[in-house]
PDB file of C-alpha atoms in Angstrom:
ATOM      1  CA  UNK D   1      90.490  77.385 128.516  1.00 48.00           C
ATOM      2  CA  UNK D   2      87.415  75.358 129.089  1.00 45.00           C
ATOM      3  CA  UNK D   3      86.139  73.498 126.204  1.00 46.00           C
ATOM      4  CA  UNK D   4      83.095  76.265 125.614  1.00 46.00           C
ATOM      5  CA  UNK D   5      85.534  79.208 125.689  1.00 43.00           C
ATOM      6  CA  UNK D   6      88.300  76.925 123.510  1.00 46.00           C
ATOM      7  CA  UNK D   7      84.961  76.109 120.874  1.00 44.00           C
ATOM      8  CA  UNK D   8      84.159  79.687 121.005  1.00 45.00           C
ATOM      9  CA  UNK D   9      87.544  80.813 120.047  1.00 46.00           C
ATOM     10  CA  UNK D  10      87.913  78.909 117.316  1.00 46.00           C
ATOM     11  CA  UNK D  11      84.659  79.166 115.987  1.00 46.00           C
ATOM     12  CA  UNK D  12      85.885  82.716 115.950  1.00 45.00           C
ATOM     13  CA  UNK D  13      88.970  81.751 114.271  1.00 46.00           C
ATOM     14  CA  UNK D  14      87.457  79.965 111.664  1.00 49.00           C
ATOM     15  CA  UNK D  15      84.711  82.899 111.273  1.00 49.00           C
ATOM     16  CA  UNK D  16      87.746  85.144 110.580  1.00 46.00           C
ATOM     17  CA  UNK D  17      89.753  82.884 108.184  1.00 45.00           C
ATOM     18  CA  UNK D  18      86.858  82.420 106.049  1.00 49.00           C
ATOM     19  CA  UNK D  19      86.020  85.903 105.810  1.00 44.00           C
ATOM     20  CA  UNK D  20      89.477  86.314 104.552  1.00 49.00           C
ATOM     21  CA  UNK D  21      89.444  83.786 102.433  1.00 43.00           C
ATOM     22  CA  UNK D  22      86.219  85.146 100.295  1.00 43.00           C
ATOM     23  CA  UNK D  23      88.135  88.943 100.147  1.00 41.00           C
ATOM     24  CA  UNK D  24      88.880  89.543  96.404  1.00 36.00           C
ATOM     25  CA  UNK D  25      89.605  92.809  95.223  1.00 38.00           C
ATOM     26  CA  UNK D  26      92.525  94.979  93.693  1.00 38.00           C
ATOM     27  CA  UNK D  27      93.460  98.585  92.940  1.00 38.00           C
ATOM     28  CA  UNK D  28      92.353 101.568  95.406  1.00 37.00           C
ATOM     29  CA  UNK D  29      89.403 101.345  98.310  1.00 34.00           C
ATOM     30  CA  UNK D  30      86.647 103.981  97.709  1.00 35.00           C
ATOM     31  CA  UNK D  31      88.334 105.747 100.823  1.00 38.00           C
ATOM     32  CA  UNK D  32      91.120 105.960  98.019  1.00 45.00           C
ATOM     33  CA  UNK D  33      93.417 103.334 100.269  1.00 66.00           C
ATOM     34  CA  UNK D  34      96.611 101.492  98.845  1.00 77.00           C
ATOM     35  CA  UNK D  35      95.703  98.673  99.937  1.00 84.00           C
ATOM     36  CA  UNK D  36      91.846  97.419 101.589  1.00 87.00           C
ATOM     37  CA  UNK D  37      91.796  95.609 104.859  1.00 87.00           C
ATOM     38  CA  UNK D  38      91.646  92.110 103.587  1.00 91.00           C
ATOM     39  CA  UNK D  39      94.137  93.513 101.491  1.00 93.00           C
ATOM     40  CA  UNK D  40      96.322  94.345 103.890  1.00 94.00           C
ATOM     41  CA  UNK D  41      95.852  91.496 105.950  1.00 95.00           C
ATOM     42  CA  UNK D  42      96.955  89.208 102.954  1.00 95.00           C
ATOM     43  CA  UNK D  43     100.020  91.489 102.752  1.00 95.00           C
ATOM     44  CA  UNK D  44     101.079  90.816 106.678  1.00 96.00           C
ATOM     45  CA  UNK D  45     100.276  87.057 106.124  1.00 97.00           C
ATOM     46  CA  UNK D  46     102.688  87.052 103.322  1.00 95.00           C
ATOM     47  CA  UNK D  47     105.323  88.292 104.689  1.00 96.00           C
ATOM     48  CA  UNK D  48     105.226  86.380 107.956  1.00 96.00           C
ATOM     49  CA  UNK D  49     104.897  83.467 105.647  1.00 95.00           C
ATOM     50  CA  UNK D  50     108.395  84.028 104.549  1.00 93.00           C
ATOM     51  CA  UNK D  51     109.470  84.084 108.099  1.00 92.00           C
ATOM     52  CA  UNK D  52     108.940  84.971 111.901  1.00 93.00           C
ATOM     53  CA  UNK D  53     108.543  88.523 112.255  1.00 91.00           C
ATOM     54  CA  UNK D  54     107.262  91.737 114.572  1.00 90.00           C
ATOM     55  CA  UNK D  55     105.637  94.632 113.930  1.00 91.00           C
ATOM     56  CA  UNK D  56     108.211  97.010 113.051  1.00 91.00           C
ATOM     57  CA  UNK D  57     110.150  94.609 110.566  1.00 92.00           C
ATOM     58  CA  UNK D  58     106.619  94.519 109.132  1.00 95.00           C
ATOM     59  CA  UNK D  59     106.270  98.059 108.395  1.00 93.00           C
ATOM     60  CA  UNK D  60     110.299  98.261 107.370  1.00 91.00           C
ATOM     61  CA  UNK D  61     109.583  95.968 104.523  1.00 91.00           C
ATOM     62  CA  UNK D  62     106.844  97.475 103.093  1.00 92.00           C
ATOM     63  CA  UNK D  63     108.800 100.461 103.366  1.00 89.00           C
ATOM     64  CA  UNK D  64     112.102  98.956 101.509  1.00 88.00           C
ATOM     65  CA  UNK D  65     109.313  97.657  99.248  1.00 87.00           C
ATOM     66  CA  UNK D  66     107.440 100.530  98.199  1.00 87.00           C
ATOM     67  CA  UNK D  67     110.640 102.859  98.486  1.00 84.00           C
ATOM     68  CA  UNK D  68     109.029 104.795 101.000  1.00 83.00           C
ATOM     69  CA  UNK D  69     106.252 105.948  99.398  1.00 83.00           C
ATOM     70  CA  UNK D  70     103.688 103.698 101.707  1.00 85.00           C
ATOM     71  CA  UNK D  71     104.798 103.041 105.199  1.00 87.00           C
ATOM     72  CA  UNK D  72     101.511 101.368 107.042  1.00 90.00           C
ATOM     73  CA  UNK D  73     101.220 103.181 110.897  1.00 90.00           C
ATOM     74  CA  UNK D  74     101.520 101.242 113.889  1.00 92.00           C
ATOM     75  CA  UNK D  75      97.596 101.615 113.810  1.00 92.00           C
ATOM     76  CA  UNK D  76      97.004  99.602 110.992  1.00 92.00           C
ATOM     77  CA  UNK D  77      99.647  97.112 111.431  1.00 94.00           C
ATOM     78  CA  UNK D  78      98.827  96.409 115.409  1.00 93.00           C
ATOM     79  CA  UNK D  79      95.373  95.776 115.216  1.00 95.00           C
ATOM     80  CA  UNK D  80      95.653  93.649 111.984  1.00 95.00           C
ATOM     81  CA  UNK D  81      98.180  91.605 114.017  1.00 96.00           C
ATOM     82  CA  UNK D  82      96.212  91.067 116.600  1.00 95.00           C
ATOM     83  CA  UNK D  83      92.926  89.970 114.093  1.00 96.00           C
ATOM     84  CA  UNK D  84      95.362  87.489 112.577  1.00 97.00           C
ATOM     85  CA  UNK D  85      96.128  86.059 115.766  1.00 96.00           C
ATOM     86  CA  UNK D  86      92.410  86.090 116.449  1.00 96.00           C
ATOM     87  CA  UNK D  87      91.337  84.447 113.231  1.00 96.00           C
ATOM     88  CA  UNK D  88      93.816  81.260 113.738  1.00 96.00           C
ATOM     89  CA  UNK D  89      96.316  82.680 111.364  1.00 97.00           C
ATOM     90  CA  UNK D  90      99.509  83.548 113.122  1.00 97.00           C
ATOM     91  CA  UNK D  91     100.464  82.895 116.434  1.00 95.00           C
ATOM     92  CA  UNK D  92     102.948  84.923 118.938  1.00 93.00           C
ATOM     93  CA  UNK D  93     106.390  83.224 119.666  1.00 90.00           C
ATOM     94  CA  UNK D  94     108.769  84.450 122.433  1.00 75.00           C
ATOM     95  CA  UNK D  95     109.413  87.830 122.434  1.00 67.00           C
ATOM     96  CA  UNK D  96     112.213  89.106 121.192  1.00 62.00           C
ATOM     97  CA  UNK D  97     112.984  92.091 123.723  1.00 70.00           C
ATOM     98  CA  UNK D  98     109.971  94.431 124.182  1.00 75.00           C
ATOM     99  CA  UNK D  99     108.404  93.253 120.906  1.00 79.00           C
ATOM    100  CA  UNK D 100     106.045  90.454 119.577  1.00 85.00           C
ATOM    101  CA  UNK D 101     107.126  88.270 116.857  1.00 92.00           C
ATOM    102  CA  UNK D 102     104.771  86.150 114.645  1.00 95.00           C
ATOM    103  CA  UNK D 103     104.836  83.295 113.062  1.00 95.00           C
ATOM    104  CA  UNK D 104     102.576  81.516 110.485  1.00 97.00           C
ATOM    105  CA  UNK D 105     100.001  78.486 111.593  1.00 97.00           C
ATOM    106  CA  UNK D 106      99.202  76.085 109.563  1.00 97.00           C
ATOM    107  CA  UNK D 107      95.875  77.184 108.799  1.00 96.00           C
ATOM    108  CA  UNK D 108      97.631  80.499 107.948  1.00 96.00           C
ATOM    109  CA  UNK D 109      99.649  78.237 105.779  1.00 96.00           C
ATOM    110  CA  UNK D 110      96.843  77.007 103.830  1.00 96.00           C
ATOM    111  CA  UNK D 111      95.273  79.921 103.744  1.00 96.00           C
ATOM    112  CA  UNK D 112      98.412  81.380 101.826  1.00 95.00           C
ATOM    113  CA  UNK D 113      98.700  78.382  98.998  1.00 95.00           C
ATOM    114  CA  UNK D 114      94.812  78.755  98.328  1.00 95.00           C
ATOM    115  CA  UNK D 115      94.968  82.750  97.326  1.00 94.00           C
ATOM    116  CA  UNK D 116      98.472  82.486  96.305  1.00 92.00           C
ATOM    117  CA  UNK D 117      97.793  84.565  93.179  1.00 93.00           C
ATOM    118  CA  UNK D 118      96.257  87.640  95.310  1.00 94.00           C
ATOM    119  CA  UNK D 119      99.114  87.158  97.400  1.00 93.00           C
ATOM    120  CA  UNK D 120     101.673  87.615  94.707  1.00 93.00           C
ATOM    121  CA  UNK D 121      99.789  90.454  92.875  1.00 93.00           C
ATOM    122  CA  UNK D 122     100.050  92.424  95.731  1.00 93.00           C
ATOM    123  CA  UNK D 123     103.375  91.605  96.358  1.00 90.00           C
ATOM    124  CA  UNK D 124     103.593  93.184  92.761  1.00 91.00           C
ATOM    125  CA  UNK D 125     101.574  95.773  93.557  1.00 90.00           C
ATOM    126  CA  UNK D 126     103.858  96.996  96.015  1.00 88.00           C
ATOM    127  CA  UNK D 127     107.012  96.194  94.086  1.00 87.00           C
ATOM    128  CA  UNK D 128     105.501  98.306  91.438  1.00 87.00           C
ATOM    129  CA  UNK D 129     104.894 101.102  93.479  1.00 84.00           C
ATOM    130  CA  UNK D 130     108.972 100.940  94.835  1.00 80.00           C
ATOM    131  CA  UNK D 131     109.734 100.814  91.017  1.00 81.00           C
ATOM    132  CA  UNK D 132     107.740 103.596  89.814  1.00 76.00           C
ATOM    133  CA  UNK D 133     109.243 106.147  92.802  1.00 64.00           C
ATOM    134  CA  UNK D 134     112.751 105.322  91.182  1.00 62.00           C
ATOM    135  CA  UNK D 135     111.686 106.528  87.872  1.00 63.00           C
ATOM    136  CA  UNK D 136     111.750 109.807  86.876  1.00 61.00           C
ATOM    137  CA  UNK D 137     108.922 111.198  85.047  1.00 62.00           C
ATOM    138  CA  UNK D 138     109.356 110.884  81.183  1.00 63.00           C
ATOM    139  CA  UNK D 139     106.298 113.330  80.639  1.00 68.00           C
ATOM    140  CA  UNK D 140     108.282 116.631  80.102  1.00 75.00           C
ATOM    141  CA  UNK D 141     110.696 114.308  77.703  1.00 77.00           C
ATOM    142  CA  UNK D 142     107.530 112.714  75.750  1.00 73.00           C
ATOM    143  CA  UNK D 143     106.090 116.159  75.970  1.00 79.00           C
ATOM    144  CA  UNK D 144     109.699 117.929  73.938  1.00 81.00           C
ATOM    145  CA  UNK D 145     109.710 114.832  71.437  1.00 83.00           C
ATOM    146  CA  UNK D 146     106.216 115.081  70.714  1.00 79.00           C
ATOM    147  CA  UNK D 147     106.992 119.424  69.785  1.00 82.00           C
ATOM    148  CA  UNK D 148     110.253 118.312  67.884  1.00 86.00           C
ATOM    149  CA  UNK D 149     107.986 116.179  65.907  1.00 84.00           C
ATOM    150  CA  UNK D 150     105.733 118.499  64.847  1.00 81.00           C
ATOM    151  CA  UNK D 151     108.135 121.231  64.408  1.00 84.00           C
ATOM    152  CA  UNK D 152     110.094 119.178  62.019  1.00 86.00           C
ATOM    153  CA  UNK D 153     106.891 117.659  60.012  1.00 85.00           C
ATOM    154  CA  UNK D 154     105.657 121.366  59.663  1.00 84.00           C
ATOM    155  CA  UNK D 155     108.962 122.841  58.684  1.00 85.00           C
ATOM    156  CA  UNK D 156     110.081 120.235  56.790  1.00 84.00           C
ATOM    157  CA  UNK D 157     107.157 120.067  54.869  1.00 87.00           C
ATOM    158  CA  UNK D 158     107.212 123.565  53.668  1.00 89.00           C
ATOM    159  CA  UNK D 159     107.787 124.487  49.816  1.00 92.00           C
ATOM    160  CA  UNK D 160     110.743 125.423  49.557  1.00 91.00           C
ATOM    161  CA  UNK D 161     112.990 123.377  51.470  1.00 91.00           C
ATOM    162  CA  UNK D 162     116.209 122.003  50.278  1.00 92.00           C
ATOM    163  CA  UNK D 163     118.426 119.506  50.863  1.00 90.00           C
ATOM    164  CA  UNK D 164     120.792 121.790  53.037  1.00 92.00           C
ATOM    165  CA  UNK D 165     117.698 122.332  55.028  1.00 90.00           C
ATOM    166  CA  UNK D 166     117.384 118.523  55.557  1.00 89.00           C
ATOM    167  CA  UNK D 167     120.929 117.847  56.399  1.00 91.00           C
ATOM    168  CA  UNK D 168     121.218 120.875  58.839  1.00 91.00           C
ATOM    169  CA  UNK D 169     117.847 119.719  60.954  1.00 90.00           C
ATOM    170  CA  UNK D 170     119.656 116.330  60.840  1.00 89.00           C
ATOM    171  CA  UNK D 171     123.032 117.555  62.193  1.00 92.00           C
ATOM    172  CA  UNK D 172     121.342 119.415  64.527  1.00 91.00           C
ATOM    173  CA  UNK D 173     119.395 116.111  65.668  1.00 89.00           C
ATOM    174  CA  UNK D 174     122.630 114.182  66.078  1.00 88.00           C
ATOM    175  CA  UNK D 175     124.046 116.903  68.080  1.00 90.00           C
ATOM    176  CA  UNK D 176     120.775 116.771  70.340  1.00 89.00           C
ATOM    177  CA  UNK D 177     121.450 113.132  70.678  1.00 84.00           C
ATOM    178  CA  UNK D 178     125.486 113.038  71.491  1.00 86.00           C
ATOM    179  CA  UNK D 179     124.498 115.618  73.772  1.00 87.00           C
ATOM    180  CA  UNK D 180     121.842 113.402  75.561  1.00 84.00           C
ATOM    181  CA  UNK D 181     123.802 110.528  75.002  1.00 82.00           C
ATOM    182  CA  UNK D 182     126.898 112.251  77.448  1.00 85.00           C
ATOM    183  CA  UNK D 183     124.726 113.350  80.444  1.00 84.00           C
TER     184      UNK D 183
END
């Protein structure tokens, strides 16, 4: 490289890295996006961070992560790669096979311990988003508890009632429960 090309290239480089470093930002993109660009890019930088990686391990992880409910496309992950590199943040090391692996720089490095906290909320973020696909949804459950409720206020509350009216709506409860209890 001759020294105007080399002081182009990382005036470049430190264009990108400081237009990465003033991304802030959280939740959904107006294009209603997981994750923004700088976003994203933070993500990648994260995760190479932890270690040398290529593309595809890349998208695997936030996979696993996310419990396939976001899998970024070669598309996204590619070209962000390749800005990384561009912006003085990762560098290629010897390919393994037919694909590129990554590694951190330093400035990458830095770059990393100065928005640590963005870094590790959207590490949550996509934690969180693996947790809540291996929930099931409680809404039809809060949905009967919420009638049972009512049912029993109204009927409960009725002139009328007894005792034996109380203590059968409770058996019938506890049966409910060792029912639910044995699934």
């Amino acid at each position: 490289m001759t020294h105007h090309t080399c002081h182009a290239h990382h005036h470049r480089s430190r264009e990108g890295a400081e237009r990465l470093r003033g991304l802030a930002g959280g939740g959904r993109s107006r294009r209603g996006k997981l994750f923004d660009s700088g976003q994203f890019q933070l993500i990648l930088l994260g995760l190479i961070g932890d270690g040398e990686r290529h593309g595809y391990e890349l998208m695997r992880e936030i996979e696993e992560r996310t419990r396939g409910i976001y899998t970024p496309s070669p598309g996204v992950v590619y070209p962000t790669l390749t800005l990384l590199v561009d912006m003085g943040l990762i560098e290629e090391t010897a390919a393994s096979g037919t694909r590129k692996t990554f590694r951190i720089t330093d400035e990458g490095r830095t770059l990393l311990e100065e928005r640590s906290g963005q870094v590790e909320m959207l590490q949550t973020r996509l934690d969180a988003i693996g947790n809540k696909a291996g929930r099931a949804d409680s809404a039809p459950t809060r949905r009967a508890m919420a009638n049972l409720r009512h049912v029993l206020m109204d009927r409960l509350s009725k002139p009328g009632t007894t005792d034996k009216h109380m203590l059968e709506a409770a058996r019938m409860i506890d049966e409910v429960a060792g029912n639910i209890e044995r699934m």
